[in-house]
XYZ file of C-alpha atoms in Angstrom:
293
model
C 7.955 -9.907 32.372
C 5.316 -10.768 35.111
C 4.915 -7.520 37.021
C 8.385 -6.341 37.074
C 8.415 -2.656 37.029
C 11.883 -2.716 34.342
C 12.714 -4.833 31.367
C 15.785 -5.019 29.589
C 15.523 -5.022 25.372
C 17.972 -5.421 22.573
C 16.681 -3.973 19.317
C 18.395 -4.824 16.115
C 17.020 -2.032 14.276
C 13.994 -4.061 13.330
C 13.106 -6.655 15.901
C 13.285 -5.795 19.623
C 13.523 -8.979 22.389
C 13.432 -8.742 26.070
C 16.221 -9.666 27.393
C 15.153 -9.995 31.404
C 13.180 -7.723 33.646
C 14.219 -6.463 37.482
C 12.152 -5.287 39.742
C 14.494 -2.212 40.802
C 16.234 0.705 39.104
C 19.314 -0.887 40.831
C 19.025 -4.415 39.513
C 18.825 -3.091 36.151
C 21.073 -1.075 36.299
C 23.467 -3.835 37.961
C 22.877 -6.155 34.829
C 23.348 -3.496 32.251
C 26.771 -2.919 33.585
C 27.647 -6.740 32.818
C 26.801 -6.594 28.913
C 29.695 -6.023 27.070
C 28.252 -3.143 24.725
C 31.135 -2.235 22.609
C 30.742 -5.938 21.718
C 27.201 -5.723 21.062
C 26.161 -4.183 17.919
C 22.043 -4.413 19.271
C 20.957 -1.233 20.749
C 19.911 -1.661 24.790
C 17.385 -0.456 25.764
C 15.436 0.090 29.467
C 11.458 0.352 29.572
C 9.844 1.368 32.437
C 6.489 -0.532 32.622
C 4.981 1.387 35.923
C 6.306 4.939 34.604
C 3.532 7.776 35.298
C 1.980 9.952 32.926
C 4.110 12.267 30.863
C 7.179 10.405 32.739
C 10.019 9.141 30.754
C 9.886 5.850 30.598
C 12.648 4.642 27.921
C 15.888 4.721 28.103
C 18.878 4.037 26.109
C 22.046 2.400 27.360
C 25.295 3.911 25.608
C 28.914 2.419 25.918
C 30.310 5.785 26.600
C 27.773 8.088 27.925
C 25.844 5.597 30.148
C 22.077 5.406 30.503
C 19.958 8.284 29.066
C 16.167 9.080 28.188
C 15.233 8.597 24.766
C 12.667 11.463 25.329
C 9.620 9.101 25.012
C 7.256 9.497 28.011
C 4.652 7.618 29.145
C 1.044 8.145 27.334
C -1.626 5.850 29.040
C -4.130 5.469 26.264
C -1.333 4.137 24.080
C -1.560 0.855 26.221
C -4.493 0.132 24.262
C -2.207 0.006 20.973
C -2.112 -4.121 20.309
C -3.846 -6.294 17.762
C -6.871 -8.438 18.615
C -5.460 -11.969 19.626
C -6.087 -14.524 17.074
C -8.192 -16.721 18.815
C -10.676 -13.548 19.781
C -11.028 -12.587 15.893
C -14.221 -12.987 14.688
C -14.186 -15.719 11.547
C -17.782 -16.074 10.701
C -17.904 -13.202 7.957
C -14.889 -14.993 6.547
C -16.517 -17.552 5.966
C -19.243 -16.476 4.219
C -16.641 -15.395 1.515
C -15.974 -19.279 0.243
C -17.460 -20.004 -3.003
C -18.351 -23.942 -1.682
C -20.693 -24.175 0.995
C -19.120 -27.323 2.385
C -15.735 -25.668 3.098
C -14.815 -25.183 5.974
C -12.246 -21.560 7.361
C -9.919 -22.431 10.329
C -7.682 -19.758 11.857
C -4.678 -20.634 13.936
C -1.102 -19.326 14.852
C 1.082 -19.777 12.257
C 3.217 -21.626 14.890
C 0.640 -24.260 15.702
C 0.155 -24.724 11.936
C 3.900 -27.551 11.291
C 0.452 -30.708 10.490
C -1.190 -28.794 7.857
C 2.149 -27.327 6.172
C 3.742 -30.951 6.190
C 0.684 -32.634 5.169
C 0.589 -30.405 1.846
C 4.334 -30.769 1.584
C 4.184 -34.768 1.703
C 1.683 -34.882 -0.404
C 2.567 -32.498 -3.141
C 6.120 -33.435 -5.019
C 5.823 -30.191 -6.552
C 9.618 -29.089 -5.740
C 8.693 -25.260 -6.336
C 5.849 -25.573 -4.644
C 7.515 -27.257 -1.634
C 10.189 -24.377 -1.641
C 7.484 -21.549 -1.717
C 6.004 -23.225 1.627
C 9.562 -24.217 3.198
C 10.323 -20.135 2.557
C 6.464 -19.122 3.721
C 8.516 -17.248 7.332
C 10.906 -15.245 5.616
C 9.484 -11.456 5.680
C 10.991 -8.225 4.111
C 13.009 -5.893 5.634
C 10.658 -2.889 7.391
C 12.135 0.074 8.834
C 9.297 -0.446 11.657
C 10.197 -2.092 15.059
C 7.983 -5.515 14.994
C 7.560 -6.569 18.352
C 7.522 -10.315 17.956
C 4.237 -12.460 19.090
C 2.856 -15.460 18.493
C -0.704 -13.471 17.245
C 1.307 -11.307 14.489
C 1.639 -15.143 12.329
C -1.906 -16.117 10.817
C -2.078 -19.359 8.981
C -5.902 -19.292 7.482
C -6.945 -23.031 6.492
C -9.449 -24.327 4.113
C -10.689 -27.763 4.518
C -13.018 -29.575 2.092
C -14.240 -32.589 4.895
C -11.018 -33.474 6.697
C -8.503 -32.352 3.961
C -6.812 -29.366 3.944
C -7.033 -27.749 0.248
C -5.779 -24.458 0.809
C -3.911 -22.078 2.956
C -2.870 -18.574 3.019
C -0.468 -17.157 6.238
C 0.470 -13.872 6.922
C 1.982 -11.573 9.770
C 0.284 -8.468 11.332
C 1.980 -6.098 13.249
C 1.586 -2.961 14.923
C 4.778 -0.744 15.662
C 5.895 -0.494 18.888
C 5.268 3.072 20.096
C 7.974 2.836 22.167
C 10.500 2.604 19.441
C 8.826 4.450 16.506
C 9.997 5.328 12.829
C 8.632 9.282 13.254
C 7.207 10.477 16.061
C 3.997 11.931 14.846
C 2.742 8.175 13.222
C 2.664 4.737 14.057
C 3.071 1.485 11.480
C 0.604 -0.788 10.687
C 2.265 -3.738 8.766
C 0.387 -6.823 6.589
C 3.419 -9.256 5.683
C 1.934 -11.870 3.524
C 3.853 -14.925 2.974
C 2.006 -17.505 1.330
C -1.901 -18.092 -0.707
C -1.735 -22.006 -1.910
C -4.168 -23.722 -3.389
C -3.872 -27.337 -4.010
C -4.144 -28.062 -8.002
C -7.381 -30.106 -8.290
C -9.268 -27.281 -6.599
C -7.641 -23.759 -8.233
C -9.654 -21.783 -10.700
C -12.734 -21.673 -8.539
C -12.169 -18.463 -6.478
C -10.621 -20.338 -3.366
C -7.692 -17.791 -3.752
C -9.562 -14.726 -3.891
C -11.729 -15.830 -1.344
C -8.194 -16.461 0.893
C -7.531 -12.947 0.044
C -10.675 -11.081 0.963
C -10.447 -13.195 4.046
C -7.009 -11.618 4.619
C -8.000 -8.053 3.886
C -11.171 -8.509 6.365
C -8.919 -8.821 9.204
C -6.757 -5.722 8.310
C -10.129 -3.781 8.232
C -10.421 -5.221 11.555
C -7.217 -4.441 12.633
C -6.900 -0.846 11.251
C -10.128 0.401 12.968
C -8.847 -0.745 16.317
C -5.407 0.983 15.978
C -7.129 4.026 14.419
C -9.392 4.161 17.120
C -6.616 4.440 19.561
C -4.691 6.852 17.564
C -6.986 9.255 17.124
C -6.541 9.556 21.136
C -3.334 11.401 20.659
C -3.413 12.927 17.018
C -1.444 10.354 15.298
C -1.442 8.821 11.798
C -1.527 5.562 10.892
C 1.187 4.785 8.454
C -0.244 1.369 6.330
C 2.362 -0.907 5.657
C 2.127 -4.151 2.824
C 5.011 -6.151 1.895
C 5.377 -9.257 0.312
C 7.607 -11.321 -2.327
C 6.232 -12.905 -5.482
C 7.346 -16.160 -6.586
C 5.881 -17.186 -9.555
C 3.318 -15.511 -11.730
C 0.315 -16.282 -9.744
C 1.795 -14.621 -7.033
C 2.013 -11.472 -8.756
C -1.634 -11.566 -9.726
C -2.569 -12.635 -5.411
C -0.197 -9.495 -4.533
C -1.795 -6.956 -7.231
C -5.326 -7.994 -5.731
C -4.185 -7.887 -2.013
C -2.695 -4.471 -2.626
C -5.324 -3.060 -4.495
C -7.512 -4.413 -1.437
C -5.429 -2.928 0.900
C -5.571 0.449 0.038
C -9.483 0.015 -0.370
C -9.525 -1.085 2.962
C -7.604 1.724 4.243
C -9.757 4.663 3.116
C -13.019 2.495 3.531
C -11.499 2.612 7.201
C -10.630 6.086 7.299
C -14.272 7.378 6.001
C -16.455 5.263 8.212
C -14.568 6.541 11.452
C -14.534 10.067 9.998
C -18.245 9.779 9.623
C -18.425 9.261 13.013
C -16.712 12.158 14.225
C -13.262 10.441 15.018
C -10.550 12.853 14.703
C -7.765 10.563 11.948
C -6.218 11.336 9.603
C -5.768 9.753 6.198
C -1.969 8.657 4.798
C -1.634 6.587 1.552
C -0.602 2.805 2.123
C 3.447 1.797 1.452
C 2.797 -0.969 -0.838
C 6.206 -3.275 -0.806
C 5.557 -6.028 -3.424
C 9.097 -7.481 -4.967
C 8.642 -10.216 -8.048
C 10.930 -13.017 -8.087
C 8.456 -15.109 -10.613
C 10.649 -16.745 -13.564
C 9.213 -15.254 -17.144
Protein backbone atom coordinates (compact mmCIF):
# COMPACT_ATOMS: atom_id res chain seq x y z
CA UNK A 1 0.00 0.00 0.00
CA UNK A 2 3.05 2.31 0.75
CA UNK A 3 1.55 5.80 0.73
CA UNK A 4 -0.82 5.49 -2.04
CA UNK A 5 -3.73 7.66 -1.39
CA UNK A 6 -6.39 4.58 -3.04
CA UNK A 7 -6.45 0.85 -2.66
CA UNK A 8 -8.42 -1.51 -4.44
CA UNK A 9 -10.23 -4.56 -2.15
CA UNK A 10 -12.24 -7.61 -2.94
CA UNK A 11 -14.31 -8.77 0.02
CA UNK A 12 -15.84 -12.17 -0.02
CA UNK A 13 -18.28 -11.45 2.55
CA UNK A 14 -15.84 -12.45 5.24
CA UNK A 15 -12.26 -11.83 4.27
CA UNK A 16 -11.30 -8.61 2.44
CA UNK A 17 -7.65 -8.53 0.32
CA UNK A 18 -6.12 -5.63 -1.37
CA UNK A 19 -5.98 -6.05 -4.56
CA UNK A 20 -3.44 -2.95 -5.68
CA UNK A 21 -3.35 0.67 -4.69
CA UNK A 22 -3.02 3.96 -7.24
CA UNK A 23 -2.03 6.96 -6.38
CA UNK A 24 -4.94 8.88 -8.35
CA UNK A 25 -8.74 8.84 -8.48
CA UNK A 26 -8.02 8.24 -12.24
CA UNK A 27 -5.74 5.24 -11.97
CA UNK A 28 -8.22 3.60 -9.92
CA UNK A 29 -10.69 4.23 -11.55
CA UNK A 30 -8.79 3.09 -14.89
CA UNK A 31 -8.16 -0.44 -13.27
CA UNK A 32 -11.62 -0.91 -11.93
CA UNK A 33 -12.91 -0.61 -15.40
CA UNK A 34 -10.65 -3.73 -16.45
CA UNK A 35 -12.19 -6.28 -13.79
CA UNK A 36 -14.71 -8.18 -15.25
CA UNK A 37 -17.42 -7.76 -12.35
CA UNK A 38 -20.32 -9.66 -13.61
CA UNK A 39 -17.67 -12.42 -13.50
CA UNK A 40 -16.63 -11.70 -10.12
CA UNK A 41 -18.82 -12.80 -7.41
CA UNK A 42 -16.27 -10.69 -4.61
CA UNK A 43 -17.62 -7.36 -3.84
CA UNK A 44 -14.99 -4.30 -5.01
CA UNK A 45 -14.41 -2.10 -3.12
CA UNK A 46 -12.32 1.57 -3.18
CA UNK A 47 -10.78 3.01 0.21
CA UNK A 48 -9.58 6.23 0.36
CA UNK A 49 -6.58 6.24 2.79
CA UNK A 50 -5.93 10.29 2.80
CA UNK A 51 -9.87 11.04 2.95
CA UNK A 52 -10.59 14.09 5.48
CA UNK A 53 -12.71 14.11 8.35
CA UNK A 54 -16.37 13.32 7.96
CA UNK A 55 -15.37 12.67 4.09
CA UNK A 56 -16.50 9.58 2.42
CA UNK A 57 -13.94 7.53 2.02
CA UNK A 58 -15.39 3.99 0.77
CA UNK A 59 -16.75 3.19 -2.07
CA UNK A 60 -18.40 0.40 -3.76
CA UNK A 61 -17.90 -0.61 -7.37
CA UNK A 62 -21.26 -1.99 -9.01
CA UNK A 63 -21.50 -3.75 -12.52
CA UNK A 64 -24.41 -1.65 -13.44
CA UNK A 65 -24.52 1.48 -11.52
CA UNK A 66 -20.74 2.22 -11.41
CA UNK A 67 -18.83 3.51 -8.41
CA UNK A 68 -20.83 4.81 -5.38
CA UNK A 69 -20.24 5.78 -1.58
CA UNK A 70 -21.03 3.23 0.82
CA UNK A 71 -21.91 6.14 3.24
CA UNK A 72 -18.92 5.42 5.57
CA UNK A 73 -16.85 8.59 6.19
CA UNK A 74 -13.76 9.10 7.52
CA UNK A 75 -13.46 9.16 11.57
CA UNK A 76 -9.75 9.86 12.61
CA UNK A 77 -9.65 8.33 16.04
CA UNK A 78 -10.80 5.07 14.49
CA UNK A 79 -7.17 4.76 13.05
CA UNK A 80 -6.25 3.76 16.38
CA UNK A 81 -8.62 0.55 16.02
CA UNK A 82 -5.74 -2.44 15.54
CA UNK A 83 -4.47 -5.11 17.88
CA UNK A 84 -1.12 -4.84 19.66
CA UNK A 85 1.50 -6.63 17.33
CA UNK A 86 2.60 -9.87 18.67
CA UNK A 87 6.00 -9.25 19.22
CA UNK A 88 5.02 -5.89 21.42
CA UNK A 89 2.65 -8.09 23.81
CA UNK A 90 3.77 -8.26 27.05
CA UNK A 91 4.45 -12.23 28.08
CA UNK A 92 5.87 -11.99 31.49
CA UNK A 93 2.43 -12.26 33.46
CA UNK A 94 1.90 -15.29 31.26
CA UNK A 95 4.33 -16.76 32.48
CA UNK A 96 3.85 -16.59 35.85
CA UNK A 97 0.66 -18.74 35.15
CA UNK A 98 2.83 -22.21 34.52
CA UNK A 99 2.55 -24.60 37.25
CA UNK A 100 6.61 -25.71 36.66
CA UNK A 101 9.01 -23.15 37.30
CA UNK A 102 11.43 -24.48 34.72
CA UNK A 103 9.02 -23.99 31.78
CA UNK A 104 9.57 -21.84 29.67
CA UNK A 105 6.28 -19.42 27.44
CA UNK A 106 7.32 -18.44 23.84
CA UNK A 107 4.98 -16.39 21.66
CA UNK A 108 5.34 -16.28 17.92
CA UNK A 109 3.21 -15.90 14.65
CA UNK A 110 1.45 -18.75 13.98
CA UNK A 111 3.19 -18.55 10.54
CA UNK A 112 6.71 -18.75 11.87
CA UNK A 113 5.56 -21.67 14.05
CA UNK A 114 5.88 -24.97 10.67
CA UNK A 115 9.45 -26.41 13.45
CA UNK A 116 7.45 -26.73 16.48
CA UNK A 117 4.11 -28.11 14.72
CA UNK A 118 6.27 -30.74 12.71
CA UNK A 119 8.42 -31.59 15.52
CA UNK A 120 5.20 -32.69 17.63
CA UNK A 121 3.77 -34.23 14.50
CA UNK A 122 7.01 -36.49 13.86
CA UNK A 123 7.21 -37.37 17.00
CA UNK A 124 3.72 -38.24 18.02
CA UNK A 125 2.08 -41.27 15.74
CA UNK A 126 -1.03 -40.37 17.33
CA UNK A 127 -3.14 -40.26 13.89
CA UNK A 128 -6.00 -38.13 15.65
CA UNK A 129 -3.78 -36.20 17.19
CA UNK A 130 -1.79 -35.48 13.99
CA UNK A 131 -5.19 -34.57 12.22
CA UNK A 132 -6.28 -32.11 15.07
CA UNK A 133 -2.81 -30.19 14.39
CA UNK A 134 -2.83 -30.69 10.41
CA UNK A 135 -6.64 -28.95 10.80
CA UNK A 136 -5.26 -26.32 13.70
CA UNK A 137 -5.94 -23.14 10.51
CA UNK A 138 -9.31 -23.94 9.67
CA UNK A 139 -11.63 -21.19 11.53
CA UNK A 140 -15.52 -20.87 11.59
CA UNK A 141 -17.50 -18.96 9.53
CA UNK A 142 -18.04 -15.15 11.21
CA UNK A 143 -20.33 -12.75 9.76
CA UNK A 144 -17.42 -10.11 10.71
CA UNK A 145 -14.97 -8.84 7.98
CA UNK A 146 -11.38 -10.27 9.29
CA UNK A 147 -8.84 -8.28 7.81
CA UNK A 148 -6.08 -10.81 7.37
CA UNK A 149 -2.49 -10.26 9.24
CA UNK A 150 0.17 -12.08 10.18
CA UNK A 151 -0.44 -10.74 14.18
CA UNK A 152 -4.25 -12.09 14.20
CA UNK A 153 -2.38 -16.09 14.30
CA UNK A 154 -0.80 -16.72 17.89
CA UNK A 155 0.97 -19.98 18.36
CA UNK A 156 1.86 -19.89 22.37
CA UNK A 157 4.77 -22.55 23.08
CA UNK A 158 5.76 -24.33 26.16
CA UNK A 159 9.16 -25.71 26.40
CA UNK A 160 10.46 -27.89 29.26
CA UNK A 161 14.61 -27.25 28.39
CA UNK A 162 14.76 -27.42 24.60
CA UNK A 163 11.56 -29.53 24.00
CA UNK A 164 8.50 -28.27 23.09
CA UNK A 165 5.64 -29.98 25.39
CA UNK A 166 2.79 -27.97 24.63
CA UNK A 167 1.12 -25.52 22.40
CA UNK A 168 -2.03 -23.69 22.10
CA UNK A 169 -2.69 -21.18 18.73
CA UNK A 170 -5.34 -18.99 18.17
CA UNK A 171 -6.48 -15.96 15.90
CA UNK A 172 -7.47 -12.43 17.13
CA UNK A 173 -9.17 -10.10 15.16
CA UNK A 174 -10.68 -6.86 15.23
CA UNK A 175 -13.44 -5.95 12.54
CA UNK A 176 -12.64 -3.74 10.05
CA UNK A 177 -14.60 -0.52 10.62
CA UNK A 178 -14.62 0.05 7.26
CA UNK A 179 -16.76 -2.87 6.40
CA UNK A 180 -18.83 -3.44 9.60
CA UNK A 181 -21.70 -5.99 10.56
CA UNK A 182 -24.01 -2.90 12.22
CA UNK A 183 -23.05 0.33 12.27
CA UNK A 184 -23.38 1.27 15.86
CA UNK A 185 -20.65 -1.80 17.06
CA UNK A 186 -17.55 -3.22 16.11
CA UNK A 187 -16.36 -7.20 16.45
CA UNK A 188 -13.90 -8.40 18.54
CA UNK A 189 -13.18 -12.10 17.54
CA UNK A 190 -10.96 -14.99 19.66
CA UNK A 191 -10.77 -18.04 17.09
CA UNK A 192 -9.08 -20.75 18.95
CA UNK A 193 -7.76 -23.57 17.04
CA UNK A 194 -5.71 -25.78 18.97
CA UNK A 195 -4.52 -26.46 23.19
CA UNK A 196 -2.08 -29.74 22.95
CA UNK A 197 -0.38 -31.13 25.44
CA UNK A 198 2.03 -33.85 24.85
CA UNK A 199 0.89 -37.16 26.92
CA UNK A 200 3.73 -37.62 29.46
CA UNK A 201 3.10 -34.10 30.74
CA UNK A 202 -1.09 -33.70 30.78
CA UNK A 203 -2.90 -33.74 34.06
CA UNK A 204 -0.69 -31.14 35.64
CA UNK A 205 -2.50 -27.86 34.72
CA UNK A 206 -0.27 -27.14 31.54
CA UNK A 207 -3.68 -26.78 29.68
CA UNK A 208 -5.34 -24.49 31.89
CA UNK A 209 -2.40 -22.60 32.29
CA UNK A 210 -2.39 -22.39 28.06
CA UNK A 211 -5.80 -21.12 28.54
CA UNK A 212 -5.50 -18.37 31.10
CA UNK A 213 -2.54 -17.42 29.02
CA UNK A 214 -4.97 -17.09 26.08
CA UNK A 215 -7.67 -15.20 27.92
CA UNK A 216 -4.83 -12.67 29.33
CA UNK A 217 -4.25 -11.43 25.96
CA UNK A 218 -8.00 -10.89 25.11
CA UNK A 219 -8.11 -8.77 28.36
CA UNK A 220 -5.35 -7.08 26.73
CA UNK A 221 -6.83 -6.78 23.60
CA UNK A 222 -10.40 -5.75 24.65
CA UNK A 223 -9.22 -2.76 26.78
CA UNK A 224 -7.34 -1.34 23.84
CA UNK A 225 -10.31 -1.60 21.38
CA UNK A 226 -12.66 -0.42 24.15
CA UNK A 227 -10.57 2.35 24.78
CA UNK A 228 -10.85 3.49 21.27
CA UNK A 229 -14.47 2.87 21.03
CA UNK A 230 -15.57 4.68 23.63
CA UNK A 231 -14.16 7.70 21.34
CA UNK A 232 -17.19 7.48 19.16
CA UNK A 233 -20.01 5.72 21.29
CA UNK A 234 -19.62 2.31 20.00
CA UNK A 235 -20.03 -1.21 21.44
CA UNK A 236 -17.86 -3.81 21.38
CA UNK A 237 -19.52 -6.90 20.13
CA UNK A 238 -17.21 -10.09 21.78
CA UNK A 239 -16.85 -12.74 19.49
CA UNK A 240 -15.51 -16.71 20.50
CA UNK A 241 -15.60 -19.47 18.14
CA UNK A 242 -14.06 -22.61 18.05
CA UNK A 243 -14.60 -26.48 17.08
CA UNK A 244 -14.22 -29.35 19.52
CA UNK A 245 -12.65 -32.46 18.54
CA UNK A 246 -12.58 -34.83 21.06
CA UNK A 247 -13.80 -34.67 24.61
CA UNK A 248 -11.01 -32.75 26.06
CA UNK A 249 -11.70 -30.19 23.76
CA UNK A 250 -15.04 -29.65 24.98
CA UNK A 251 -13.85 -29.32 28.55
CA UNK A 252 -10.65 -26.48 27.04
CA UNK A 253 -13.71 -24.66 25.15
CA UNK A 254 -16.24 -24.66 28.28
CA UNK A 255 -13.25 -23.10 30.37
CA UNK A 256 -12.12 -20.63 27.60
CA UNK A 257 -15.70 -19.49 27.23
CA UNK A 258 -16.54 -19.23 30.64
CA UNK A 259 -13.15 -17.11 30.77
CA UNK A 260 -14.13 -15.12 28.11
CA UNK A 261 -17.10 -13.70 29.25
CA UNK A 262 -15.28 -13.08 32.71
CA UNK A 263 -12.88 -11.25 30.92
CA UNK A 264 -15.31 -9.20 29.15
CA UNK A 265 -17.20 -7.62 32.06
CA UNK A 266 -13.93 -7.63 34.25
CA UNK A 267 -13.00 -5.30 31.17
CA UNK A 268 -16.03 -3.41 31.00
CA UNK A 269 -16.09 -2.49 34.98
CA UNK A 270 -12.49 -1.46 35.38
CA UNK A 271 -12.82 1.14 32.40
CA UNK A 272 -16.25 2.16 33.71
CA UNK A 273 -14.62 2.83 37.01
CA UNK A 274 -12.58 5.09 35.41
CA UNK A 275 -15.02 7.21 33.87
CA UNK A 276 -14.79 5.72 30.23
CA UNK A 277 -17.97 6.11 28.50
CA UNK A 278 -18.63 1.86 27.07
CA UNK A 279 -20.96 0.11 27.04
CA UNK A 280 -21.47 -3.50 28.05
CA UNK A 281 -22.87 -6.34 25.30
CA UNK A 282 -22.88 -10.09 26.24
CA UNK A 283 -20.10 -12.24 24.41
CA UNK A 284 -21.35 -14.57 21.11
CA UNK A 285 -19.96 -17.72 22.29
CA UNK A 286 -19.59 -20.11 18.96
CA UNK A 287 -18.36 -23.51 20.31
CA UNK A 288 -19.44 -26.59 17.79
CA UNK A 289 -18.51 -30.38 19.21
CA UNK A 290 -17.32 -32.77 16.77
CA UNK A 291 -15.79 -35.15 19.75
CA UNK A 292 -16.79 -38.98 19.04
CA UNK A 293 -18.98 -40.31 22.29
Amino acid sequence: MGNCRYSLYSHDGENISCIDSYDTWADVVLNTAGINLHSVKDHIYIVDHHALEGDDDVFVVKPSQGIKSTGHRRQCYLDNLFLTPINSLEIGELTELLPILEAKLILVPLADSKPVLDELLHKDGNEQINAQLSDMVAIRYSPITRFLDPNNDVCLQLYIGSSVVAIASFSRYVEDHRFPFSKHEISYELALHTVFVKPEYRNIGLATSLSKAIIAIVKHDMKRIQKVLSVGNLRLSPWFSAIALSAGGEAICDQISEAFVEANEDVFDELEEKGLKVTYQEPIICVESLAFR
